[in-house]
Amino acid sequence: MDSFCYPLYVELIKLELGIEAYDGTREQLFLLRAFLILVFGDIPAISLMMCMKGHNGLRPCRMCNIRGVTVDKVHYVPLSRSCVVQTKDVPLLGREYRATNLPLRTHDQMMQQAKEVHDAITQTSADNLAKEYGIKGIPALSHLSSLTFPTSFPFDFMYLIWENTLKNLILFWTGKFKDIDHKGKGYHIAKHIWDSASGR
């Protein structure tokens, strides 16, 4: 991805430094600057732009530092580890994360981890660090002073809600999602309320 986007990165750096432009109203040259402050895309594209491993890393989330557990060779990231069978690969057994207070990644931490992966002496060491951190190396976009990792890469509402999710949410809220008992659950919207809200 970095090699594909290299011309864009060069242009963005030039725009940060400033390019000479002409002001037709004042009839004079001025230094035009532009800064990239947010990057949007689907999860695979953002993982590539941020140089992250995504679901292949033990810390797959680009925003938080929850360490996944491996179950049947699949990385799983439950908030509660109480039901996970302890093995040497599951060091956080019994730890419970709160969704409202997750251990968040910081820009400095991500850049330090990216540097560790980049500076690893052997490829095996780099691969192990990348898997542990969920970061494959130093992202080219990190050279832009206007971006802060990971906060400049927010989750896009389209990919969070609209794409493939809205239909399932409606089925869930109306008690028709899969073979689940929805009665009496706090999220369940009674039919008469749903009909009223939808104008039926």
PDB file of C-alpha atoms in Angstrom:
ATOM      1  CA  MET A   1       0.000   0.000   0.000  1.00  0.00           C
ATOM      2  CA  ASP A   2       2.806   2.417   0.868  1.00  0.00           C
ATOM      3  CA  SER A   3       4.486   1.973  -2.512  1.00  0.00           C
ATOM      4  CA  PHE A   4       1.148   2.385  -4.293  1.00  0.00           C
ATOM      5  CA  CYS A   5       0.377   5.578  -2.360  1.00  0.00           C
ATOM      6  CA  TYR A   6       3.924   6.961  -2.424  1.00  0.00           C
ATOM      7  CA  PRO A   7       3.135   9.743  -4.947  1.00  0.00           C
ATOM      8  CA  LEU A   8       0.231  10.825  -2.728  1.00  0.00           C
ATOM      9  CA  TYR A   9       2.467  10.873   0.358  1.00  0.00           C
ATOM     10  CA  VAL A  10       5.012  13.036  -1.448  1.00  0.00           C
ATOM     11  CA  GLU A  11       2.277  15.485  -2.462  1.00  0.00           C
ATOM     12  CA  LEU A  12       0.903  15.605   1.084  1.00  0.00           C
ATOM     13  CA  ILE A  13       4.342  16.369   2.513  1.00  0.00           C
ATOM     14  CA  LYS A  14       4.834  19.115  -0.085  1.00  0.00           C
ATOM     15  CA  LEU A  15       1.455  20.587   0.834  1.00  0.00           C
ATOM     16  CA  GLU A  16       2.390  20.579   4.523  1.00  0.00           C
ATOM     17  CA  LEU A  17       5.592  22.451   3.758  1.00  0.00           C
ATOM     18  CA  GLY A  18       3.734  24.805   1.450  1.00  0.00           C
ATOM     19  CA  ILE A  19       3.610  25.348  -2.278  1.00  0.00           C
ATOM     20  CA  GLU A  20       3.701  28.609  -4.144  1.00  0.00           C
ATOM     21  CA  ALA A  21       0.273  29.643  -5.400  1.00  0.00           C
ATOM     22  CA  TYR A  22      -1.114  32.730  -7.080  1.00  0.00           C
ATOM     23  CA  ASP A  23      -3.807  34.932  -5.535  1.00  0.00           C
ATOM     24  CA  GLY A  24      -5.664  36.403  -8.512  1.00  0.00           C
ATOM     25  CA  THR A  25      -7.505  38.958  -6.367  1.00  0.00           C
ATOM     26  CA  ARG A  26      -4.358  40.459  -4.886  1.00  0.00           C
ATOM     27  CA  GLU A  27      -2.268  39.596  -7.918  1.00  0.00           C
ATOM     28  CA  GLN A  28       0.521  38.138  -5.851  1.00  0.00           C
ATOM     29  CA  LEU A  29       2.091  34.838  -4.929  1.00  0.00           C
ATOM     30  CA  PHE A  30       1.524  33.252  -1.532  1.00  0.00           C
ATOM     31  CA  LEU A  31       2.475  30.052   0.265  1.00  0.00           C
ATOM     32  CA  LEU A  32      -0.436  27.597   0.204  1.00  0.00           C
ATOM     33  CA  ARG A  33      -0.491  24.896   2.860  1.00  0.00           C
ATOM     34  CA  ALA A  34      -2.903  21.988   3.237  1.00  0.00           C
ATOM     35  CA  PHE A  35      -3.032  19.344   5.936  1.00  0.00           C
ATOM     36  CA  LEU A  36      -4.542  15.879   5.963  1.00  0.00           C
ATOM     37  CA  ILE A  37      -6.260  15.470   9.329  1.00  0.00           C
ATOM     38  CA  LEU A  38      -8.509  12.407   8.931  1.00  0.00           C
ATOM     39  CA  VAL A  39      -8.308   9.178   6.965  1.00  0.00           C
ATOM     40  CA  PHE A  40     -11.428   7.102   6.298  1.00  0.00           C
ATOM     41  CA  GLY A  41     -11.930   3.715   4.741  1.00  0.00           C
ATOM     42  CA  ASP A  42     -13.005   0.183   5.414  1.00  0.00           C
ATOM     43  CA  ILE A  43     -11.132  -1.816   8.029  1.00  0.00           C
ATOM     44  CA  PRO A  44      -8.766  -3.651   5.626  1.00  0.00           C
ATOM     45  CA  ALA A  45      -7.819  -0.413   3.850  1.00  0.00           C
ATOM     46  CA  ILE A  46      -7.225   1.461   7.103  1.00  0.00           C
ATOM     47  CA  SER A  47      -5.142  -1.443   8.417  1.00  0.00           C
ATOM     48  CA  LEU A  48      -2.947  -1.126   5.343  1.00  0.00           C
ATOM     49  CA  MET A  49      -2.672   2.662   5.651  1.00  0.00           C
ATOM     50  CA  MET A  50      -1.751   2.354   9.336  1.00  0.00           C
ATOM     51  CA  CYS A  51       0.616  -0.560   8.659  1.00  0.00           C
ATOM     52  CA  MET A  52      -1.305  -2.802  11.052  1.00  0.00           C
ATOM     53  CA  LYS A  53      -1.923  -6.541  11.011  1.00  0.00           C
ATOM     54  CA  GLY A  54      -5.651  -6.214  11.677  1.00  0.00           C
ATOM     55  CA  HIS A  55      -7.310  -9.475  12.683  1.00  0.00           C
ATOM     56  CA  ASN A  56      -3.995 -11.336  12.285  1.00  0.00           C
ATOM     57  CA  GLY A  57      -2.444  -9.544  15.252  1.00  0.00           C
ATOM     58  CA  LEU A  58      -2.843 -10.413  18.914  1.00  0.00           C
ATOM     59  CA  ARG A  59      -3.902  -6.803  19.402  1.00  0.00           C
ATOM     60  CA  PRO A  60      -6.158  -6.460  16.360  1.00  0.00           C
ATOM     61  CA  CYS A  61      -7.963  -3.241  17.267  1.00  0.00           C
ATOM     62  CA  ARG A  62      -6.464  -0.064  15.879  1.00  0.00           C
ATOM     63  CA  MET A  63      -7.847   1.983  18.769  1.00  0.00           C
ATOM     64  CA  CYS A  64      -7.331  -0.147  21.870  1.00  0.00           C
ATOM     65  CA  ASN A  65      -4.727  -2.428  23.398  1.00  0.00           C
ATOM     66  CA  ILE A  66      -6.873  -5.414  24.277  1.00  0.00           C
ATOM     67  CA  ARG A  67      -4.769  -8.510  23.747  1.00  0.00           C
ATOM     68  CA  GLY A  68      -6.602 -11.326  22.039  1.00  0.00           C
ATOM     69  CA  VAL A  69      -6.582 -14.936  23.079  1.00  0.00           C
ATOM     70  CA  THR A  70      -6.005 -17.763  20.647  1.00  0.00           C
ATOM     71  CA  VAL A  71      -8.739 -20.369  20.436  1.00  0.00           C
ATOM     72  CA  ASP A  72      -8.271 -23.062  17.779  1.00  0.00           C
ATOM     73  CA  LYS A  73      -5.712 -20.890  15.951  1.00  0.00           C
ATOM     74  CA  VAL A  74      -8.144 -17.962  15.777  1.00  0.00           C
ATOM     75  CA  HIS A  75      -7.544 -14.721  17.664  1.00  0.00           C
ATOM     76  CA  TYR A  76     -10.564 -13.903  19.778  1.00  0.00           C
ATOM     77  CA  VAL A  77     -10.961 -10.670  21.740  1.00  0.00           C
ATOM     78  CA  PRO A  78     -13.590 -11.122  24.466  1.00  0.00           C
ATOM     79  CA  LEU A  79     -14.094  -8.431  27.076  1.00  0.00           C
ATOM     80  CA  SER A  80     -14.265 -11.112  29.749  1.00  0.00           C
ATOM     81  CA  ARG A  81     -11.688 -13.905  29.916  1.00  0.00           C
ATOM     82  CA  SER A  82     -13.508 -15.883  32.598  1.00  0.00           C
ATOM     83  CA  CYS A  83     -14.765 -18.515  30.144  1.00  0.00           C
ATOM     84  CA  VAL A  84     -11.451 -18.954  28.313  1.00  0.00           C
ATOM     85  CA  VAL A  85      -9.490 -22.108  29.124  1.00  0.00           C
ATOM     86  CA  GLN A  86      -6.039 -21.155  30.362  1.00  0.00           C
ATOM     87  CA  THR A  87      -3.045 -22.070  28.228  1.00  0.00           C
ATOM     88  CA  LYS A  88       0.419 -20.605  27.828  1.00  0.00           C
ATOM     89  CA  ASP A  89      -1.030 -18.392  25.070  1.00  0.00           C
ATOM     90  CA  VAL A  90      -3.692 -16.884  27.340  1.00  0.00           C
ATOM     91  CA  PRO A  91      -1.868 -14.762  29.924  1.00  0.00           C
ATOM     92  CA  LEU A  92      -4.849 -12.574  30.845  1.00  0.00           C
ATOM     93  CA  LEU A  93      -7.176 -15.251  32.174  1.00  0.00           C
ATOM     94  CA  GLY A  94      -9.711 -13.764  34.559  1.00  0.00           C
ATOM     95  CA  ARG A  95      -9.093 -10.191  33.466  1.00  0.00           C
ATOM     96  CA  GLU A  96     -12.190  -8.318  32.496  1.00  0.00           C
ATOM     97  CA  TYR A  97     -12.220  -5.263  30.263  1.00  0.00           C
ATOM     98  CA  ARG A  98     -14.937  -2.649  30.477  1.00  0.00           C
ATOM     99  CA  ALA A  99     -16.193  -1.428  27.116  1.00  0.00           C
ATOM    100  CA  THR A 100     -16.430   2.097  28.520  1.00  0.00           C
ATOM    101  CA  ASN A 101     -12.847   2.092  29.785  1.00  0.00           C
ATOM    102  CA  LEU A 102     -10.666   0.230  27.308  1.00  0.00           C
ATOM    103  CA  PRO A 103      -6.866   0.516  27.378  1.00  0.00           C
ATOM    104  CA  LEU A 104      -6.426   2.841  24.422  1.00  0.00           C
ATOM    105  CA  ARG A 105      -3.481   3.062  22.086  1.00  0.00           C
ATOM    106  CA  THR A 106      -1.526   6.308  21.945  1.00  0.00           C
ATOM    107  CA  HIS A 107       0.411   7.888  19.110  1.00  0.00           C
ATOM    108  CA  ASP A 108       3.735   7.702  20.948  1.00  0.00           C
ATOM    109  CA  GLN A 109       3.196   4.082  21.912  1.00  0.00           C
ATOM    110  CA  MET A 110       2.251   3.076  18.371  1.00  0.00           C
ATOM    111  CA  MET A 111       5.259   4.836  16.872  1.00  0.00           C
ATOM    112  CA  GLN A 112       7.575   3.213  19.439  1.00  0.00           C
ATOM    113  CA  GLN A 113       6.171  -0.233  18.694  1.00  0.00           C
ATOM    114  CA  ALA A 114       6.390   0.388  14.942  1.00  0.00           C
ATOM    115  CA  LYS A 115      10.041   1.373  15.381  1.00  0.00           C
ATOM    116  CA  GLU A 116      10.733  -1.778  17.404  1.00  0.00           C
ATOM    117  CA  VAL A 117       9.289  -3.910  14.610  1.00  0.00           C
ATOM    118  CA  HIS A 118      11.216  -1.957  11.968  1.00  0.00           C
ATOM    119  CA  ASP A 119      14.506  -2.160  13.892  1.00  0.00           C
ATOM    120  CA  ALA A 120      14.233  -5.844  14.816  1.00  0.00           C
ATOM    121  CA  ILE A 121      17.479  -7.686  14.125  1.00  0.00           C
ATOM    122  CA  THR A 122      15.888 -10.752  12.533  1.00  0.00           C
ATOM    123  CA  GLN A 123      12.781 -11.285  10.447  1.00  0.00           C
ATOM    124  CA  THR A 124      11.508 -13.792  13.012  1.00  0.00           C
ATOM    125  CA  SER A 125      11.860 -11.207  15.750  1.00  0.00           C
ATOM    126  CA  ALA A 126      10.082  -8.615  13.597  1.00  0.00           C
ATOM    127  CA  ASP A 127       7.268 -11.064  12.845  1.00  0.00           C
ATOM    128  CA  ASN A 128       6.838 -11.921  16.532  1.00  0.00           C
ATOM    129  CA  LEU A 129       6.747  -8.258  17.544  1.00  0.00           C
ATOM    130  CA  ALA A 130       4.331  -7.453  14.730  1.00  0.00           C
ATOM    131  CA  LYS A 131       2.010 -10.235  15.851  1.00  0.00           C
ATOM    132  CA  GLU A 132       2.198  -9.118  19.493  1.00  0.00           C
ATOM    133  CA  TYR A 133       1.689  -5.405  18.817  1.00  0.00           C
ATOM    134  CA  GLY A 134      -0.580  -5.752  15.802  1.00  0.00           C
ATOM    135  CA  ILE A 135       1.717  -3.310  13.983  1.00  0.00           C
ATOM    136  CA  LYS A 136       3.810  -4.352  10.964  1.00  0.00           C
ATOM    137  CA  GLY A 137       6.160  -1.396  10.811  1.00  0.00           C
ATOM    138  CA  ILE A 138       6.412   2.356  10.439  1.00  0.00           C
ATOM    139  CA  PRO A 139       3.515   3.688   8.348  1.00  0.00           C
ATOM    140  CA  ALA A 140       4.430   6.175   5.643  1.00  0.00           C
ATOM    141  CA  LEU A 141       1.581   8.425   6.790  1.00  0.00           C
ATOM    142  CA  SER A 142       3.309   8.834  10.159  1.00  0.00           C
ATOM    143  CA  HIS A 143       5.651  11.313   8.469  1.00  0.00           C
ATOM    144  CA  LEU A 144       2.780  13.790   8.204  1.00  0.00           C
ATOM    145  CA  SER A 145       2.746  16.075  11.235  1.00  0.00           C
ATOM    146  CA  SER A 146      -1.002  16.627  10.914  1.00  0.00           C
ATOM    147  CA  LEU A 147      -1.956  13.005  11.637  1.00  0.00           C
ATOM    148  CA  THR A 148      -2.118  11.406  15.059  1.00  0.00           C
ATOM    149  CA  PHE A 149      -2.261   7.638  15.303  1.00  0.00           C
ATOM    150  CA  PRO A 150      -4.820   6.168  15.881  1.00  0.00           C
ATOM    151  CA  THR A 151      -7.251   9.070  16.403  1.00  0.00           C
ATOM    152  CA  SER A 152      -6.842  10.434  12.875  1.00  0.00           C
ATOM    153  CA  PHE A 153      -8.234   7.120  11.595  1.00  0.00           C
ATOM    154  CA  PRO A 154     -11.753   7.016  13.083  1.00  0.00           C
ATOM    155  CA  PHE A 155     -14.283   4.312  12.405  1.00  0.00           C
ATOM    156  CA  ASP A 156     -16.472   5.371   9.516  1.00  0.00           C
ATOM    157  CA  PHE A 157     -20.198   5.332  10.266  1.00  0.00           C
ATOM    158  CA  MET A 158     -20.906   3.763   6.900  1.00  0.00           C
ATOM    159  CA  TYR A 159     -18.779   0.738   7.724  1.00  0.00           C
ATOM    160  CA  LEU A 160     -19.915   0.595  11.337  1.00  0.00           C
ATOM    161  CA  ILE A 161     -23.636   0.797  10.721  1.00  0.00           C
ATOM    162  CA  TRP A 162     -24.907   1.123   7.175  1.00  0.00           C
ATOM    163  CA  GLU A 163     -22.988  -1.564   5.351  1.00  0.00           C
ATOM    164  CA  ASN A 164     -24.412  -5.010   6.147  1.00  0.00           C
ATOM    165  CA  THR A 165     -25.288  -4.059   9.703  1.00  0.00           C
ATOM    166  CA  LEU A 166     -28.445  -1.976   9.681  1.00  0.00           C
ATOM    167  CA  LYS A 167     -30.682  -4.816   8.504  1.00  0.00           C
ATOM    168  CA  ASN A 168     -29.339  -7.094  11.244  1.00  0.00           C
ATOM    169  CA  LEU A 169     -29.752  -4.365  13.866  1.00  0.00           C
ATOM    170  CA  ILE A 170     -33.402  -3.894  12.911  1.00  0.00           C
ATOM    171  CA  LEU A 171     -33.976  -7.645  13.044  1.00  0.00           C
ATOM    172  CA  PHE A 172     -32.228  -7.699  16.429  1.00  0.00           C
ATOM    173  CA  TRP A 173     -34.216  -4.792  17.880  1.00  0.00           C
ATOM    174  CA  THR A 174     -37.502  -6.237  16.634  1.00  0.00           C
ATOM    175  CA  GLY A 175     -36.778  -9.703  18.014  1.00  0.00           C
ATOM    176  CA  LYS A 176     -36.417 -11.448  14.657  1.00  0.00           C
ATOM    177  CA  PHE A 177     -32.639 -11.916  14.577  1.00  0.00           C
ATOM    178  CA  LYS A 178     -31.752 -15.600  14.420  1.00  0.00           C
ATOM    179  CA  ASP A 179     -33.161 -18.100  16.879  1.00  0.00           C
ATOM    180  CA  ILE A 180     -32.629 -16.010  20.002  1.00  0.00           C
ATOM    181  CA  ASP A 181     -35.041 -15.288  22.832  1.00  0.00           C
ATOM    182  CA  HIS A 182     -35.385 -11.494  22.695  1.00  0.00           C
ATOM    183  CA  LYS A 183     -38.327 -11.158  25.082  1.00  0.00           C
ATOM    184  CA  GLY A 184     -37.702  -8.931  28.073  1.00  0.00           C
ATOM    185  CA  LYS A 185     -34.306  -7.790  26.857  1.00  0.00           C
ATOM    186  CA  GLY A 186     -33.494  -4.107  27.214  1.00  0.00           C
ATOM    187  CA  TYR A 187     -32.783  -3.672  23.523  1.00  0.00           C
ATOM    188  CA  HIS A 188     -36.011  -5.260  22.266  1.00  0.00           C
ATOM    189  CA  ILE A 189     -38.476  -2.780  20.765  1.00  0.00           C
ATOM    190  CA  ALA A 190     -42.075  -3.929  21.074  1.00  0.00           C
ATOM    191  CA  LYS A 191     -43.968  -4.307  17.790  1.00  0.00           C
ATOM    192  CA  HIS A 192     -46.512  -1.571  18.554  1.00  0.00           C
ATOM    193  CA  ILE A 193     -43.692   0.913  19.317  1.00  0.00           C
ATOM    194  CA  TRP A 194     -41.778  -0.068  16.181  1.00  0.00           C
ATOM    195  CA  ASP A 195     -44.934   0.241  14.067  1.00  0.00           C
ATOM    196  CA  SER A 196     -45.642   3.648  15.590  1.00  0.00           C
ATOM    197  CA  ALA A 197     -42.096   4.862  14.935  1.00  0.00           C
ATOM    198  CA  SER A 198     -42.160   3.605  11.363  1.00  0.00           C
ATOM    199  CA  GLY A 199     -45.499   5.312  10.656  1.00  0.00           C
ATOM    200  CA  ARG A 200     -47.515   2.145  10.175  1.00  0.00           C
TER     201      ARG A 200
END
